[in-house]
PDB file of C-alpha atoms in Angstrom:
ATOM      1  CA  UNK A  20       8.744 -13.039   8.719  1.00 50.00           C
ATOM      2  CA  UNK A  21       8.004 -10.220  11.374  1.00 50.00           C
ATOM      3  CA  UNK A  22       7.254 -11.404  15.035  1.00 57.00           C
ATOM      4  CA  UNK A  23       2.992 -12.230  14.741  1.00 59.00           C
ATOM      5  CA  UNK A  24       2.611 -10.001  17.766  1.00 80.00           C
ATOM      6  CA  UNK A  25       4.205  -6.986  16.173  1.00 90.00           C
ATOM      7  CA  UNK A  26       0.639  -5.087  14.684  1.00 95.00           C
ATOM      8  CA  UNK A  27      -0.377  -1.522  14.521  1.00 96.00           C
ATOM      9  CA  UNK A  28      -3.713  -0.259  15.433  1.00 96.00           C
ATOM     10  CA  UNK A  29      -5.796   2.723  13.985  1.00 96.00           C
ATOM     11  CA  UNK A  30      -8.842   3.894  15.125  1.00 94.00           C
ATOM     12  CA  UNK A  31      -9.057   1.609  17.683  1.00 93.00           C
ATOM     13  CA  UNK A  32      -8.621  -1.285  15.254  1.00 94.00           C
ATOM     14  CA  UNK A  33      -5.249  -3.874  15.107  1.00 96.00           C
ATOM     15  CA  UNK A  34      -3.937  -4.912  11.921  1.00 97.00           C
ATOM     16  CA  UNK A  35      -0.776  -7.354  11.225  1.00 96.00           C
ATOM     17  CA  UNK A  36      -0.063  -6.603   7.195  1.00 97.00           C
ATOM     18  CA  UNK A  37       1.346  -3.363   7.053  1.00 97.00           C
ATOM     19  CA  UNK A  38       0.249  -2.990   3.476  1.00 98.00           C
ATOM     20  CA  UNK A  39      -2.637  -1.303   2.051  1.00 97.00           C
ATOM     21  CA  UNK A  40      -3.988  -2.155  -1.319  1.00 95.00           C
ATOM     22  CA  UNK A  41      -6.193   0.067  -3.539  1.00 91.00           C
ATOM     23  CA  UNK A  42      -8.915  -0.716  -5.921  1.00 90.00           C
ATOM     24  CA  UNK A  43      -9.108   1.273  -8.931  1.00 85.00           C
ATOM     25  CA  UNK A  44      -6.725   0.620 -12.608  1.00 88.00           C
ATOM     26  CA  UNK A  45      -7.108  -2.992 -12.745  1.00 88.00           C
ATOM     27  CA  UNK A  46      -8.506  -4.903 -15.855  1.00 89.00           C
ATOM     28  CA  UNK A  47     -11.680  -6.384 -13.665  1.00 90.00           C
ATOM     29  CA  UNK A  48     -12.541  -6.973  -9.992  1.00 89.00           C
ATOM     30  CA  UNK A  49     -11.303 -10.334 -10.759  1.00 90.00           C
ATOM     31  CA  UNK A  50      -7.658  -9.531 -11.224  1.00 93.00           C
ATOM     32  CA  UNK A  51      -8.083  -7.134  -8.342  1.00 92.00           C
ATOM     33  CA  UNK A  52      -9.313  -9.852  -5.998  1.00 93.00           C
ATOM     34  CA  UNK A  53      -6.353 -11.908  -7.180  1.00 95.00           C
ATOM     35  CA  UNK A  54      -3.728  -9.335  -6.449  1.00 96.00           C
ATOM     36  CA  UNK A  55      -5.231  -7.890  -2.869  1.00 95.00           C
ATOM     37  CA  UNK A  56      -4.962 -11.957  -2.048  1.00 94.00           C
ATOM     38  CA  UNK A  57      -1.429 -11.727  -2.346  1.00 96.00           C
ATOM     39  CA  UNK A  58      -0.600  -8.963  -0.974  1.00 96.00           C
ATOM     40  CA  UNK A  59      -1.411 -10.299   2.301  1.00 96.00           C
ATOM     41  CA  UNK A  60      -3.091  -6.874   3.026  1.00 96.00           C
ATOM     42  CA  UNK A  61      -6.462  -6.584   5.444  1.00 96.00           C
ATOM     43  CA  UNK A  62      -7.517  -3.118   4.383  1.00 96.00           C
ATOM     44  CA  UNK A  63      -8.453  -2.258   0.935  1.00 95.00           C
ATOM     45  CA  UNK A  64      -9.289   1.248  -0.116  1.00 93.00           C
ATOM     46  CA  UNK A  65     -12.261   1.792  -2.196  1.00 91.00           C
ATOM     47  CA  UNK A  66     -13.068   5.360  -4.353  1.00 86.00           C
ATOM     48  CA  UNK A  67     -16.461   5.859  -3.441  1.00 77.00           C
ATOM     49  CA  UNK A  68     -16.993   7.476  -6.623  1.00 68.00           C
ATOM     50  CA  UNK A  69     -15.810   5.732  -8.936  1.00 63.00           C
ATOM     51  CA  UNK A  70     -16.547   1.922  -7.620  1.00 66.00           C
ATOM     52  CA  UNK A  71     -19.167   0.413  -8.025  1.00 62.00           C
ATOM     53  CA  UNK A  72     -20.962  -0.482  -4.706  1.00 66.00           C
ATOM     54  CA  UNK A  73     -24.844  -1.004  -5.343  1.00 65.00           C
ATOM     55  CA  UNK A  74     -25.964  -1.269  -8.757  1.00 69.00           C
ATOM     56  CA  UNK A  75     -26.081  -4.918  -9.326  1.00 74.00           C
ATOM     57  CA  UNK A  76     -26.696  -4.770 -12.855  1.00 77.00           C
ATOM     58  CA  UNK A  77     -23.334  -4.138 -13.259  1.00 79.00           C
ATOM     59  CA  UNK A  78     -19.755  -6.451 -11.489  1.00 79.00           C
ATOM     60  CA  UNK A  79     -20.180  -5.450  -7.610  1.00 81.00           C
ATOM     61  CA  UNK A  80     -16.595  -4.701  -6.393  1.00 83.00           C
ATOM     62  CA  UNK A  81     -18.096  -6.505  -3.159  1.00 80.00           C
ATOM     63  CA  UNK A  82     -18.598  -9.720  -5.006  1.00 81.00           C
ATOM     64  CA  UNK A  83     -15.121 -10.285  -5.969  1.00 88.00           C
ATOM     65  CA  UNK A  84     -13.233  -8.354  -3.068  1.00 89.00           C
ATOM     66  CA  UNK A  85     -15.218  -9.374  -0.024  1.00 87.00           C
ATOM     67  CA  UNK A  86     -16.310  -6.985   2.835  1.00 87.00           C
ATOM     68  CA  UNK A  87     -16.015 -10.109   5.816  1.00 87.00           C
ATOM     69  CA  UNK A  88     -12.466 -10.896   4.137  1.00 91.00           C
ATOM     70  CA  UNK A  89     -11.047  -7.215   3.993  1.00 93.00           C
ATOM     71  CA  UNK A  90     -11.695  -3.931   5.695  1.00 94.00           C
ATOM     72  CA  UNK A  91     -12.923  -1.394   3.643  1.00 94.00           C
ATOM     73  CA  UNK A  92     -11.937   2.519   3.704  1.00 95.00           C
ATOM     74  CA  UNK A  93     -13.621   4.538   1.751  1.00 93.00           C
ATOM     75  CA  UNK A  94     -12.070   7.357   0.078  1.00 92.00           C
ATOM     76  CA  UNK A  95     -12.742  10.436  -1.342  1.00 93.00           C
ATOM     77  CA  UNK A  96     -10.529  10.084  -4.641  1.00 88.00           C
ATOM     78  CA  UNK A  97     -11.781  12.936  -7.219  1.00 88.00           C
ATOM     79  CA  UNK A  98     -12.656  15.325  -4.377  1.00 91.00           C
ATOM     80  CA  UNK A  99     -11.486  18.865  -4.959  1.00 93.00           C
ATOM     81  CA  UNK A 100     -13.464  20.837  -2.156  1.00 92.00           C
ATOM     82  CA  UNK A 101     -14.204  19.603   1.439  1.00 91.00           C
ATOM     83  CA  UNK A 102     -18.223  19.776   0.913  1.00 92.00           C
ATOM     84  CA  UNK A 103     -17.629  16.985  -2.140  1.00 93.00           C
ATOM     85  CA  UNK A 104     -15.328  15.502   0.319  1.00 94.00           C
ATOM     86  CA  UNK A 105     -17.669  15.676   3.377  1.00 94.00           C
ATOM     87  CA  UNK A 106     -20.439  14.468   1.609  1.00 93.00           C
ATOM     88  CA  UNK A 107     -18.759  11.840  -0.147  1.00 92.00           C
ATOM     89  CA  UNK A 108     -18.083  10.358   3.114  1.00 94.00           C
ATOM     90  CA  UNK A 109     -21.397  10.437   4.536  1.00 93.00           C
ATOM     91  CA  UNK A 110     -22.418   8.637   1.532  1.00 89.00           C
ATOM     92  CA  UNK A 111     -20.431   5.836   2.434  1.00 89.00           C
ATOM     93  CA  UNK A 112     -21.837   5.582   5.770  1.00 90.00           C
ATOM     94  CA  UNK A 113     -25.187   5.348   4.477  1.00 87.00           C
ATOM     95  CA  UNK A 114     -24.457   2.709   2.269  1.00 81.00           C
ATOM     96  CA  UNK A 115     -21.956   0.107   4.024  1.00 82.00           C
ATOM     97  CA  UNK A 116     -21.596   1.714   7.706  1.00 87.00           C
ATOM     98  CA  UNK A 117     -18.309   2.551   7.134  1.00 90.00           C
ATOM     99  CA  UNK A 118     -16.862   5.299   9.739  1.00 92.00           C
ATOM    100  CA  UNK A 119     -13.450   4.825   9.007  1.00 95.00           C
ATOM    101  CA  UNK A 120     -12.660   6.463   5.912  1.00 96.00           C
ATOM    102  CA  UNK A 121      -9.653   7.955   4.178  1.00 96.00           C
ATOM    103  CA  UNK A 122      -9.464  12.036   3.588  1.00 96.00           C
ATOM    104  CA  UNK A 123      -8.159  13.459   0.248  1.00 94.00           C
ATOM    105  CA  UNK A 124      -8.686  16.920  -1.302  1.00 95.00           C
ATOM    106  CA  UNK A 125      -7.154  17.614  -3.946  1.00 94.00           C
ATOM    107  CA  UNK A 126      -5.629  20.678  -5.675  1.00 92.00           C
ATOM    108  CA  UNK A 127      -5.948  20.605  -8.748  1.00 87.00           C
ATOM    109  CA  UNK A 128      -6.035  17.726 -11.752  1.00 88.00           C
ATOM    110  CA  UNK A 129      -2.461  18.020 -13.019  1.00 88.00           C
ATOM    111  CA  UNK A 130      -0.370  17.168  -9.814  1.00 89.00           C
ATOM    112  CA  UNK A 131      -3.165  15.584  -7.636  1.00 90.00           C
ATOM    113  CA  UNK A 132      -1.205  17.024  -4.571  1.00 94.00           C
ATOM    114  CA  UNK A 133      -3.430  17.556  -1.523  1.00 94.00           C
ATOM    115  CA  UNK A 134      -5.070  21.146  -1.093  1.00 95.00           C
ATOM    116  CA  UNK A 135      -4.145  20.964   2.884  1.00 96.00           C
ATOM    117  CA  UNK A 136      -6.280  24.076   4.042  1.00 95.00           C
ATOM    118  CA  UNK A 137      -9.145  22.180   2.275  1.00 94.00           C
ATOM    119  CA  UNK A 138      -8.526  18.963   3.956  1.00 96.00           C
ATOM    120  CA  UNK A 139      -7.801  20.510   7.345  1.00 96.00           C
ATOM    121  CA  UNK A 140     -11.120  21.887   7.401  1.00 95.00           C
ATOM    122  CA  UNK A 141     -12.827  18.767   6.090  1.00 95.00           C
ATOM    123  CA  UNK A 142     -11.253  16.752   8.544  1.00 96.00           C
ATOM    124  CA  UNK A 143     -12.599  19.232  11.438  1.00 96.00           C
ATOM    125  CA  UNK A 144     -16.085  18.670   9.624  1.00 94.00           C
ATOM    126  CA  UNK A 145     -15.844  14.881   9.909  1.00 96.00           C
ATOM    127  CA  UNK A 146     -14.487  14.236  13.281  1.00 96.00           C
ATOM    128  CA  UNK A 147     -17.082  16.186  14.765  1.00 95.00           C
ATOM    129  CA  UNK A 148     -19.674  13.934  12.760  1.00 94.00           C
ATOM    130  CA  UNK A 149     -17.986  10.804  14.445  1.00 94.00           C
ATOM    131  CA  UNK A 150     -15.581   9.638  11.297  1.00 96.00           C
ATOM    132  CA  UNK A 151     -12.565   8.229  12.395  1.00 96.00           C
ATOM    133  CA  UNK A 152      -9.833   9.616   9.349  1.00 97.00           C
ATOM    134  CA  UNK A 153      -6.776   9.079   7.929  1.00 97.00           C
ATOM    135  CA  UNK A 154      -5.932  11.734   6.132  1.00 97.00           C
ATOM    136  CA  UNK A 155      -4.204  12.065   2.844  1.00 97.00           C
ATOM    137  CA  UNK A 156      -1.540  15.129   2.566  1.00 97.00           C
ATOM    138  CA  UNK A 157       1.820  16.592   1.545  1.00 96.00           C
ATOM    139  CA  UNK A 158       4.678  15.945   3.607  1.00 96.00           C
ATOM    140  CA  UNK A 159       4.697  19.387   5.214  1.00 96.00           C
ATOM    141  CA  UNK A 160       5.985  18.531   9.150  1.00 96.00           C
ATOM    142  CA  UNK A 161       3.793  21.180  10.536  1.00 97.00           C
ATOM    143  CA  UNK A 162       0.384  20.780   8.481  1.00 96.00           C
ATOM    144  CA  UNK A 163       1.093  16.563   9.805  1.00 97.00           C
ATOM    145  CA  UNK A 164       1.163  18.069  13.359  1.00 97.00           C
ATOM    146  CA  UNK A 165      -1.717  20.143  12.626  1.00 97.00           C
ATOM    147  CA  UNK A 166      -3.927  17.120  11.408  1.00 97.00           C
ATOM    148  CA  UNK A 167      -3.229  15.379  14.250  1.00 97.00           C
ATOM    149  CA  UNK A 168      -4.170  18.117  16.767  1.00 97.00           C
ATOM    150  CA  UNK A 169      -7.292  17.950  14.696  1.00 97.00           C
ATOM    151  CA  UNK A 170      -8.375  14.710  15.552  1.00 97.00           C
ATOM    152  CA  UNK A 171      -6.753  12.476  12.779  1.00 97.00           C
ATOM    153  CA  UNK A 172      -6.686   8.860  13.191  1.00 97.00           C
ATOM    154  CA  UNK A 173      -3.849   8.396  10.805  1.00 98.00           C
ATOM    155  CA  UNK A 174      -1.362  10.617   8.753  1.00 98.00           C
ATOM    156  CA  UNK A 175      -0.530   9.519   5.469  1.00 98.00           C
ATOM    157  CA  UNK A 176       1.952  12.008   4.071  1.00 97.00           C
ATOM    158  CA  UNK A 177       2.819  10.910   0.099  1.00 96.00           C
ATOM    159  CA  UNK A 178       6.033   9.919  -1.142  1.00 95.00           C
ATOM    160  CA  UNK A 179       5.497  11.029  -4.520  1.00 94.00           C
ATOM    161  CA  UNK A 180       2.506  12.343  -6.716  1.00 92.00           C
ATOM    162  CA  UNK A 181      -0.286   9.923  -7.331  1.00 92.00           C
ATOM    163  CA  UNK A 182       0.313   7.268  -9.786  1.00 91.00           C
ATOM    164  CA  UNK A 183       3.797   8.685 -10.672  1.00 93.00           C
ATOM    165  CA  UNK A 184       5.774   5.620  -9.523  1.00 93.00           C
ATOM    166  CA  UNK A 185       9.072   8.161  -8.228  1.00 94.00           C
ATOM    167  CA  UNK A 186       9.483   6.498  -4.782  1.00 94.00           C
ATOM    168  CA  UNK A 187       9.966   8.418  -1.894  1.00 95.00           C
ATOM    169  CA  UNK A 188      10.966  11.903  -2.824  1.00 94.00           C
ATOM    170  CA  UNK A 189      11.869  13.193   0.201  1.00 94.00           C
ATOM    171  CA  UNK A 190      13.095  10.528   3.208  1.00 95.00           C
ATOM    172  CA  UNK A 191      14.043  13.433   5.380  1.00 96.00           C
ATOM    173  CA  UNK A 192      10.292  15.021   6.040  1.00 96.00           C
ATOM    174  CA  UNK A 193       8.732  11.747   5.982  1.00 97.00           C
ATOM    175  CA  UNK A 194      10.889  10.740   9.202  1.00 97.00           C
ATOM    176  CA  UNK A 195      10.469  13.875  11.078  1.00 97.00           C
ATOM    177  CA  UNK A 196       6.065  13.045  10.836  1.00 97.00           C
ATOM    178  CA  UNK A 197       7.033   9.681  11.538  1.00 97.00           C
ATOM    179  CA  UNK A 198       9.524  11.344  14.994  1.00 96.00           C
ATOM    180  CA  UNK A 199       6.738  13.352  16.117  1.00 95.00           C
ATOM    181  CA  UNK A 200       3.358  11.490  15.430  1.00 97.00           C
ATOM    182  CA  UNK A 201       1.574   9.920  18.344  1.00 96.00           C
ATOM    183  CA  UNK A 202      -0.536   8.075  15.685  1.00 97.00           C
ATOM    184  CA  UNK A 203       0.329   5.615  12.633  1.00 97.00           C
ATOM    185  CA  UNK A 204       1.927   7.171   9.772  1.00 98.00           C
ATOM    186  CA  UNK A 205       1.873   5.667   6.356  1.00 98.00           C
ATOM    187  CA  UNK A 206       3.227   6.588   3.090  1.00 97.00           C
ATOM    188  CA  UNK A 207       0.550   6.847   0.626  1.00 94.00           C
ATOM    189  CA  UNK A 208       1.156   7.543  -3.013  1.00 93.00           C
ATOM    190  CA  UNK A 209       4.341   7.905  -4.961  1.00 93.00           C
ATOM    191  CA  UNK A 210       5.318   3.932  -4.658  1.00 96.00           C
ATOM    192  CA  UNK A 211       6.556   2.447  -7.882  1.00 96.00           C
ATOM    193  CA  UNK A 212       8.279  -0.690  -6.931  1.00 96.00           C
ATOM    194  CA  UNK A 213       9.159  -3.102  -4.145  1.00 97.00           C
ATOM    195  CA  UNK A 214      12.364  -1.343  -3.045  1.00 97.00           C
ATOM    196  CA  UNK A 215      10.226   1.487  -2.687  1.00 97.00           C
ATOM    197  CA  UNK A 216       7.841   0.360  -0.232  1.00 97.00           C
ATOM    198  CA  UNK A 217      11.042  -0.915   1.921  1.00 97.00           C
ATOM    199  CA  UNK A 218      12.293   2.538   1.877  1.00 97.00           C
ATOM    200  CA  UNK A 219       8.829   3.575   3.651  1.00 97.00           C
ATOM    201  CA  UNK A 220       9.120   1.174   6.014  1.00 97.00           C
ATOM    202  CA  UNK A 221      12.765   1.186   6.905  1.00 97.00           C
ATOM    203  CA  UNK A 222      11.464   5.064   8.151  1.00 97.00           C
ATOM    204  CA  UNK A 223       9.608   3.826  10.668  1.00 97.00           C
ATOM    205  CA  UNK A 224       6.481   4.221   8.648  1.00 98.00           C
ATOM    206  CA  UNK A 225       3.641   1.924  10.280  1.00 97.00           C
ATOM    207  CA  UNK A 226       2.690   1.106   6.373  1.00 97.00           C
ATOM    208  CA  UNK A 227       2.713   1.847   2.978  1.00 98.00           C
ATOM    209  CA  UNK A 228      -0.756   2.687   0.945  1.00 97.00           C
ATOM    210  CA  UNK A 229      -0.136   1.574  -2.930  1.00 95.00           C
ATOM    211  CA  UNK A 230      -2.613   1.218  -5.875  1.00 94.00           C
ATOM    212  CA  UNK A 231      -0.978   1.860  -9.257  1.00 95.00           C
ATOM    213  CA  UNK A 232       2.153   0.168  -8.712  1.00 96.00           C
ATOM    214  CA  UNK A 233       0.441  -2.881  -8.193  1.00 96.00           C
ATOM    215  CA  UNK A 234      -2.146  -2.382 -10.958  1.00 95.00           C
ATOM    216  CA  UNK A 235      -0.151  -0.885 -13.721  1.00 95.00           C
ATOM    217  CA  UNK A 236       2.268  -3.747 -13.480  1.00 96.00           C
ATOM    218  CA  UNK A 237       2.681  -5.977 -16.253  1.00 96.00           C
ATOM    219  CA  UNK A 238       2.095  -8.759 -13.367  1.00 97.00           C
ATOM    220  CA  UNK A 239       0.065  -7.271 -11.030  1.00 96.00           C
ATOM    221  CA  UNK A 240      -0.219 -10.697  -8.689  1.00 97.00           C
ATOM    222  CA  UNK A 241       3.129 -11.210  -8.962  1.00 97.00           C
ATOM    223  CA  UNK A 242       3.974  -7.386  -7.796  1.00 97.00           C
ATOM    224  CA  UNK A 243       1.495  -7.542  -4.891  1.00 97.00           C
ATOM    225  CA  UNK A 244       2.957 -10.411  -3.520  1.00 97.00           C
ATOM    226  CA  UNK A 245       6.538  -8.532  -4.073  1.00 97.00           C
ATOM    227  CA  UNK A 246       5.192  -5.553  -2.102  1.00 97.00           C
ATOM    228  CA  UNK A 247       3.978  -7.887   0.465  1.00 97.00           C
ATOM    229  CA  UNK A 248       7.623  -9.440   1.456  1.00 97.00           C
ATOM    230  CA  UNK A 249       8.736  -5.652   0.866  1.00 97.00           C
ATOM    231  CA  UNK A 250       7.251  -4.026   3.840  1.00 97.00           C
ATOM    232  CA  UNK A 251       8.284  -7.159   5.835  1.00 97.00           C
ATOM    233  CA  UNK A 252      11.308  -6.787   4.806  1.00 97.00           C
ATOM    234  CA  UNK A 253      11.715  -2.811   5.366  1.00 97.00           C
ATOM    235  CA  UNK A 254      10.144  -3.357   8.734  1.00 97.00           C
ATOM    236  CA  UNK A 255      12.355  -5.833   9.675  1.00 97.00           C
ATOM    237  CA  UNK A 256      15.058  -3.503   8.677  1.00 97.00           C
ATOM    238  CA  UNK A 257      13.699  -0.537  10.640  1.00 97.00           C
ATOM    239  CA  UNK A 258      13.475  -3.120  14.001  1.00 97.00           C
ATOM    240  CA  UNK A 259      16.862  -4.132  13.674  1.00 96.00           C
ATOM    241  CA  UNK A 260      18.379  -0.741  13.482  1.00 94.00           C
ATOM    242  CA  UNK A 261      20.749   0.118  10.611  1.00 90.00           C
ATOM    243  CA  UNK A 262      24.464   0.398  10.931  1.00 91.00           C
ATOM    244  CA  UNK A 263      25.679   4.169  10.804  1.00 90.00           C
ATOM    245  CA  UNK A 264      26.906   5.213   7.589  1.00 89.00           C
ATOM    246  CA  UNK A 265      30.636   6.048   7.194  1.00 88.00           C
ATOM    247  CA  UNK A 266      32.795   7.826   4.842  1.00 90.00           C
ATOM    248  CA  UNK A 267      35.586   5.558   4.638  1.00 89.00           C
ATOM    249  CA  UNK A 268      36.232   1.851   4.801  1.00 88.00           C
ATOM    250  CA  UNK A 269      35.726  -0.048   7.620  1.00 82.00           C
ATOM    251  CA  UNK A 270      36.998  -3.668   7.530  1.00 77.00           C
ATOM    252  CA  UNK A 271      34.610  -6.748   7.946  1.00 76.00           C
ATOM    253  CA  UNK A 272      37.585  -8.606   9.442  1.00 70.00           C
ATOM    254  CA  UNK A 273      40.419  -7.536  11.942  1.00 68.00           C
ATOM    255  CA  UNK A 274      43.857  -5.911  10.783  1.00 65.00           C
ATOM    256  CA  UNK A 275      45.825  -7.483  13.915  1.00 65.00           C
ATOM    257  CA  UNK A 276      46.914 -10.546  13.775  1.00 63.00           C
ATOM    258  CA  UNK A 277      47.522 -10.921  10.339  1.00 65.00           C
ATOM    259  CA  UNK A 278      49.684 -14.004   8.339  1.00 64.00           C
TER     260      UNK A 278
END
C-alpha cells in the first residue's frame, strides 16, 4: 500500500485514493454504490443531467451513493456549448452547493472529444463566478498550459475517447502536461482495464477518472476493486522510479567469477 501521508490536494481539498469513480451505465444506484465502495475512491462524479438529484418519486442517486460518504463533482456530461455548460453548473450550485465541479464541452456526438475553444471560454466564465474546475480536454500540451493560466483547478487530459476502453493512446503528451503542470493532472476517459489505469499513474498522473470500465464490466465490483490496487500499484511504480530501458541484455547476475 502507498505511504498514508502521500495525498494530493485540489482546490484546496486533500484526498488519499487517487481514483475517481463515475456514476452513469450501471444497472441501479445499488450496484453503483457497491462498486464506488470498492474502489476505495472519495470523489464520485455525477452528470448533472442525466442523474437524478431531487425528484424523489423516483431512486435518488443520493440515497444509495451518499453525499457525507463521498465528494461529489458535478459535471457537465452532454454539454456541447459553454452557455449549456455554464448553466449546467450553476444549477448544481443551487441545488447541493457544490463549487467544485468538473468542465466538459463537447464537440460533437460521434467522438465526444472536447471542443477546447468552447471549454476555454467556459472555464473563464466559471472561475470568475467562484467555481473551482477541473477541466476535461484533449491532450494538446499547449491548450493544458492554457487552462491552467486560466484559473483551472485540475487538468484532466483523456487517454482515449469516452467509453472506448483503448487505454492511453498517447503516453508521450500525457507526461509533458503532467512535466509542466503546477496543478493535479488526471487521466480522464479512455481507461478500459486495470493495466490501464497503472499506465496513468506510472506517468506521474495524480489520478485516473474512470466510469465505463468499471460499469460495463461483466463484474463491475470486482473491476472497481481491481482499479483500486491499480493506481496503487502504478503510483507505487512512478515513486520508485523505473529502471532505464535498454536495447540489449543486461545480466541479473555477474559474469566474473564464474564456475
Amino acid at each position: 500500500m502507498t505511504e498514508a501521508n502521500d495525498t494530493w490536494t485540489v482546490a484546496g481539498r486533500t484526498f488519499t485514493s487517487r481514483l475517481i469513480v463515475g456514476t452513469g451505465k450501471y444497472k441501479d444506484y445499488a450496484q453503483n454504490a457497491a462498486a464506488a465502495e470498492a474502489s476505495g475512491a472519495e470523489i464520485v462524479t455525477v452528470a448533472v443531467r442525466r442523474v437524478n438529484l431531487t425528484d424523489r418519486s423516483q431512486p435518488l442517486l443520493t440515497d444509495y451513493v451518499k453525499p457525507d460518504r463521498f465528494t461529489y463533482l458535478p459535471n457537465t456530461a452532454g454539454c456541447f456549448t459553454g452557455e449549456d455548460a455554464v448553466r449546467t453548473l450553476r444549477l448544481a450550485r443551487e441545488a447541493g452547493g457544490w463549487d467544485l465541479v468538473k468542465l466538459e464541452v463537447l464537440s460533437d456526438p460521434k467522438t465526444l472529444f472536447p471542443d477546447m475553444e468552447e471549454t476555454l471560454r467556459s472555464l473563464k466564465l466559471l472561475v470568475a463566478e467562484g467555481f473551482q474546475v477541473m477541466v476535461y480536454c484533449t491532450d494538446d500540451v499547449v491548450y493544458a498550459r492554457k487552462l491552467e493560466d486560466a484559473g483551472a483547478a485540475a487538468i484532466m487530459p483523456l487517454g482515449a475517447p469516452i467509453g472506448s476502453g483503448l487505454g492511453i493512446q498517447n503516453p508521450v503528451n500525457i507526461r509533458l502536461i503532467v512535466e509542466q503542470a503546477r496543478v493535479p493532472v488526471l487521466v480522464d476517459a479512455g481507461v478500459g482495464t486495470a493495466s490501464d489505469a497503472a499506465v496513468a499513474m506510472e506517468l506521474g498522473c495524480d489520478g485516473v477518472l474512470m466510469n465505463t470500465a468499471i460499469a460495463e464490466a461483466k463484474d463491475p465490483v470486482r473491476m472497481a476493486r481491481a482499479m483500486k490496487h491499480a493506481v496503487i500499484a502504478g503510483r507505487e511504480a512512478y515513486l520508485a522510479g523505473r529502471m532505464g530501458k535498454r536495447m540489449y541484455a543486461d545480466p541479473s547476475s555477474p559474469l566474473a567469477g564464474l564456475i
